[in-house]
C-alpha positions as a LaTeX table, in Angstrom:
\begin{tabular}{lrrr}
\hline
Residue & $x$ (\AA) & $y$ (\AA) & $z$ (\AA) \\
\hline
Met1 & 29.78 & $-35.46$ & $-0.65$ \\
Thr2 & 27.82 & $-38.79$ & $-1.19$ \\
Glu3 & 24.67 & $-38.57$ & $-3.27$ \\
Leu4 & 21.35 & $-38.68$ & $-0.58$ \\
Gly5 & 19.10 & $-41.89$ & $-1.07$ \\
Ser6 & 22.80 & $-43.02$ & $-1.75$ \\
Gln7 & 23.58 & $-46.90$ & 0.10 \\
Arg8 & 26.43 & $-46.26$ & 3.06 \\
Ser9 & 27.82 & $-48.96$ & 4.78 \\
Val10 & 29.39 & $-48.71$ & 8.71 \\
Thr11 & 31.47 & $-51.04$ & 9.62 \\
Lys12 & 32.07 & $-50.91$ & 14.15 \\
Ile13 & 35.24 & $-52.56$ & 15.24 \\
Lys14 & 35.32 & $-53.97$ & 18.62 \\
Leu15 & 38.39 & $-54.40$ & 20.74 \\
Gly16 & 37.09 & $-57.92$ & 21.09 \\
Gly17 & 37.78 & $-57.79$ & 17.00 \\
Ala18 & 34.69 & $-58.52$ & 15.81 \\
Val19 & 34.01 & $-56.44$ & 12.74 \\
Arg20 & 30.60 & $-56.16$ & 11.85 \\
Thr21 & 28.50 & $-54.10$ & 9.32 \\
His22 & 25.31 & $-52.18$ & 7.91 \\
Gln23 & 24.20 & $-50.00$ & 5.24 \\
Ser24 & 22.05 & $-47.33$ & 5.76 \\
Val25 & 20.38 & $-44.81$ & 3.15 \\
Ser26 & 21.62 & $-41.38$ & 3.13 \\
Ile27 & 19.59 & $-38.70$ & 4.15 \\
Gln28 & 21.80 & $-35.81$ & 5.52 \\
Thr29 & 25.74 & $-34.81$ & 4.03 \\
Thr30 & 27.65 & $-31.78$ & 4.76 \\
Pro31 & 31.28 & $-31.56$ & 4.93 \\
Glu32 & 31.17 & $-32.42$ & 8.71 \\
Ala33 & 29.03 & $-34.61$ & 9.40 \\
Ser34 & 26.32 & $-37.55$ & 6.99 \\
Trp35 & 23.18 & $-38.63$ & 8.96 \\
Leu36 & 22.30 & $-41.96$ & 7.86 \\
Tyr37 & 18.62 & $-44.25$ & 7.71 \\
Ala38 & 18.14 & $-47.72$ & 9.05 \\
Pro39 & 14.76 & $-48.96$ & 8.63 \\
Glu40 & 13.47 & $-52.23$ & 11.07 \\
Gly41 & 14.52 & $-55.51$ & 10.07 \\
Thr42 & 18.65 & $-53.32$ & 8.78 \\
Ala43 & 20.41 & $-57.18$ & 8.76 \\
Val44 & 24.28 & $-56.87$ & 10.50 \\
Tyr45 & 27.10 & $-59.20$ & 9.38 \\
Tyr46 & 30.58 & $-60.02$ & 10.48 \\
Asp47 & 33.19 & $-59.64$ & 8.45 \\
Thr48 & 32.77 & $-63.04$ & 7.47 \\
Gly49 & 29.23 & $-62.75$ & 6.01 \\
Glu50 & 27.68 & $-64.37$ & 9.24 \\
Leu51 & 24.82 & $-62.53$ & 10.06 \\
Tyr52 & 25.29 & $-61.04$ & 13.74 \\
Thr53 & 21.20 & $-59.66$ & 14.17 \\
His54 & 18.46 & $-57.51$ & 12.42 \\
His55 & 18.21 & $-54.23$ & 13.45 \\
Asn56 & 14.77 & $-54.31$ & 15.91 \\
Thr57 & 13.54 & $-50.76$ & 15.70 \\
Ala58 & 14.51 & $-48.20$ & 12.82 \\
Gly59 & 17.14 & $-45.59$ & 13.71 \\
Val60 & 19.22 & $-42.59$ & 12.39 \\
Gln61 & 22.84 & $-42.66$ & 12.78 \\
Leu62 & 25.12 & $-38.99$ & 13.35 \\
Leu63 & 28.64 & $-39.59$ & 11.71 \\
Val64 & 31.50 & $-37.14$ & 12.05 \\
Pro65 & 34.36 & $-37.96$ & 11.07 \\
Gly66 & 37.24 & $-36.91$ & 13.39 \\
Glu67 & 34.99 & $-37.21$ & 16.42 \\
Trp68 & 35.21 & $-40.00$ & 19.46 \\
Trp69 & 31.71 & $-40.85$ & 18.81 \\
Thr70 & 28.89 & $-41.70$ & 16.97 \\
Ala71 & 25.69 & $-41.62$ & 17.85 \\
Trp72 & 22.10 & $-43.77$ & 17.17 \\
Trp73 & 18.45 & $-42.16$ & 17.58 \\
Phe74 & 15.76 & $-44.89$ & 17.89 \\
Gln75 & 12.13 & $-45.16$ & 17.02 \\
Asp76 & 10.77 & $-48.06$ & 19.56 \\
Lys77 & 11.04 & $-46.20$ & 23.50 \\
Arg78 & 12.15 & $-43.13$ & 21.73 \\
Trp79 & 16.17 & $-43.16$ & 22.97 \\
Ile80 & 19.31 & $-42.43$ & 21.70 \\
Ala81 & 22.39 & $-44.19$ & 22.30 \\
Ile82 & 25.83 & $-43.38$ & 21.74 \\
Asp83 & 28.89 & $-45.20$ & 21.72 \\
Val84 & 32.52 & $-44.20$ & 22.14 \\
Thr85 & 34.95 & $-44.43$ & 19.67 \\
Leu86 & 38.79 & $-44.37$ & 18.05 \\
Pro87 & 37.61 & $-41.22$ & 16.04 \\
Val88 & 34.66 & $-41.96$ & 13.54 \\
Glu89 & 36.90 & $-42.67$ & 9.54 \\
Glu90 & 35.08 & $-41.49$ & 6.56 \\
Thr91 & 35.70 & $-45.00$ & 3.42 \\
Ser92 & 34.23 & $-44.89$ & 0.08 \\
Glu93 & 31.65 & $-47.73$ & 1.37 \\
Gly94 & 31.01 & $-45.45$ & 3.49 \\
Phe95 & 32.36 & $-44.78$ & 8.05 \\
Arg96 & 33.77 & $-47.12$ & 10.10 \\
Tyr97 & 35.02 & $-46.91$ & 14.24 \\
Thr98 & 36.74 & $-48.84$ & 16.65 \\
Asp99 & 34.42 & $-48.91$ & 19.80 \\
Leu100 & 36.26 & $-48.48$ & 23.42 \\
Glu101 & 33.21 & $-49.91$ & 24.54 \\
Leu102 & 31.85 & $-47.02$ & 27.08 \\
Asp103 & 28.73 & $-45.77$ & 25.75 \\
Leu104 & 25.93 & $-43.69$ & 26.73 \\
Trp105 & 22.11 & $-43.37$ & 26.07 \\
Trp106 & 19.33 & $-41.11$ & 26.52 \\
Arg107 & 15.63 & $-41.43$ & 27.04 \\
Asn108 & 12.72 & $-39.23$ & 28.36 \\
Gly109 & 15.06 & $-36.70$ & 29.94 \\
Asp110 & 16.97 & $-39.14$ & 32.30 \\
Ser111 & 20.53 & $-40.40$ & 30.94 \\
Gly112 & 23.20 & $-41.92$ & 32.06 \\
Ile113 & 26.97 & $-43.50$ & 31.00 \\
Val114 & 27.42 & $-47.00$ & 31.16 \\
Asp115 & 30.45 & $-50.07$ & 31.02 \\
Gln116 & 32.26 & $-48.19$ & 32.16 \\
Asp117 & 33.52 & $-51.39$ & 33.50 \\
Glu118 & 34.24 & $-52.78$ & 29.96 \\
Leu119 & 36.51 & $-49.81$ & 28.67 \\
Asp120 & 37.98 & $-50.00$ & 32.87 \\
Thr121 & 38.78 & $-54.19$ & 31.09 \\
Ala122 & 39.91 & $-53.20$ & 27.79 \\
Leu123 & 42.79 & $-50.56$ & 29.55 \\
Thr124 & 43.93 & $-53.52$ & 31.85 \\
Ser125 & 43.68 & $-55.28$ & 29.60 \\
Gly126 & 45.54 & $-53.43$ & 27.34 \\
Lys127 & 43.03 & $-53.15$ & 24.60 \\
Val128 & 43.49 & $-49.55$ & 25.14 \\
Asp129 & 46.02 & $-47.27$ & 26.12 \\
Gln130 & 45.40 & $-45.11$ & 29.06 \\
Thr131 & 45.89 & $-41.75$ & 27.08 \\
Thr132 & 43.07 & $-42.94$ & 25.33 \\
Ala133 & 41.61 & $-44.30$ & 27.91 \\
Glu134 & 41.45 & $-41.32$ & 29.44 \\
Ala135 & 40.11 & $-38.50$ & 26.01 \\
Ala136 & 37.06 & $-41.35$ & 26.36 \\
Gln137 & 35.78 & $-40.31$ & 29.53 \\
Gln138 & 36.28 & $-36.77$ & 27.98 \\
Val139 & 34.00 & $-37.41$ & 25.91 \\
Ala140 & 31.63 & $-39.53$ & 27.55 \\
Asn141 & 31.50 & $-36.33$ & 30.18 \\
Ser142 & 31.50 & $-34.00$ & 27.81 \\
Leu143 & 28.16 & $-36.06$ & 25.47 \\
His144 & 26.83 & $-36.36$ & 29.14 \\
Asp145 & 26.37 & $-33.12$ & 29.83 \\
Arg146 & 25.29 & $-32.62$ & 26.09 \\
Leu147 & 22.50 & $-34.72$ & 26.90 \\
Gln148 & 21.31 & $-33.35$ & 30.11 \\
His149 & 21.78 & $-30.02$ & 28.40 \\
Asp150 & 21.56 & $-29.91$ & 24.62 \\
Arg151 & 17.62 & $-30.15$ & 23.11 \\
Glu152 & 18.20 & $-29.01$ & 20.11 \\
Phe153 & 21.02 & $-31.78$ & 19.19 \\
Ile154 & 18.48 & $-34.46$ & 21.85 \\
Glu155 & 15.21 & $-33.11$ & 19.00 \\
Leu156 & 17.43 & $-32.82$ & 15.83 \\
Gly157 & 17.81 & $-36.62$ & 15.78 \\
Phe158 & 14.55 & $-37.64$ & 16.60 \\
Ser159 & 12.95 & $-34.74$ & 13.75 \\
Met160 & 15.54 & $-36.52$ & 11.16 \\
Leu161 & 13.70 & $-39.79$ & 12.57 \\
Asp162 & 10.72 & $-39.39$ & 12.40 \\
Arg163 & 10.96 & $-37.85$ & 8.02 \\
Cys164 & 12.46 & $-40.63$ & 7.78 \\
Leu165 & 8.85 & $-42.29$ & 9.33 \\
Asp166 & 6.85 & $-40.68$ & 7.44 \\
Arg167 & 8.37 & $-40.68$ & 4.02 \\
Ser168 & 8.50 & $-44.43$ & 5.09 \\
Ser169 & 4.60 & $-45.20$ & 5.66 \\
Ala170 & 4.04 & $-43.38$ & 2.65 \\
Ser171 & 5.59 & $-45.45$ & 0.41 \\
\hline
\end{tabular}
């Protein structure tokens, strides 16, 4: 099990081939899932070492090895973003996943699925096959239902984020 407070890398692979990695802090781990914290200003790098961006807000990320998604709870505007992915993999350094372009969002009780066109383009261009596209759509529909009805899931992430922010402001 990962030591709490340890640095973990998170690598996101885009279907177009771009690879981006950032470092986060482990805040809770179980055999099933890991919660990581990335403060505002966290640097995100391409695999070439070139800077891609800095996070413009603090967030916590839930990574569940084997699941077809990863979720972020963000401080600014208190919203949730979910990437539908190929199954999340845990590595010795942290986590990696391939983004299937289909995304979900939640804010103030409203939610939606976006970038359907990007998944459709990935399918027609051969970057994903029909089976993968159908699985991604099924995952997105299930997560959308969860965002609409599972208040505990929504609040759990914001509770984790608030604890991280309270610790940051106390130091």
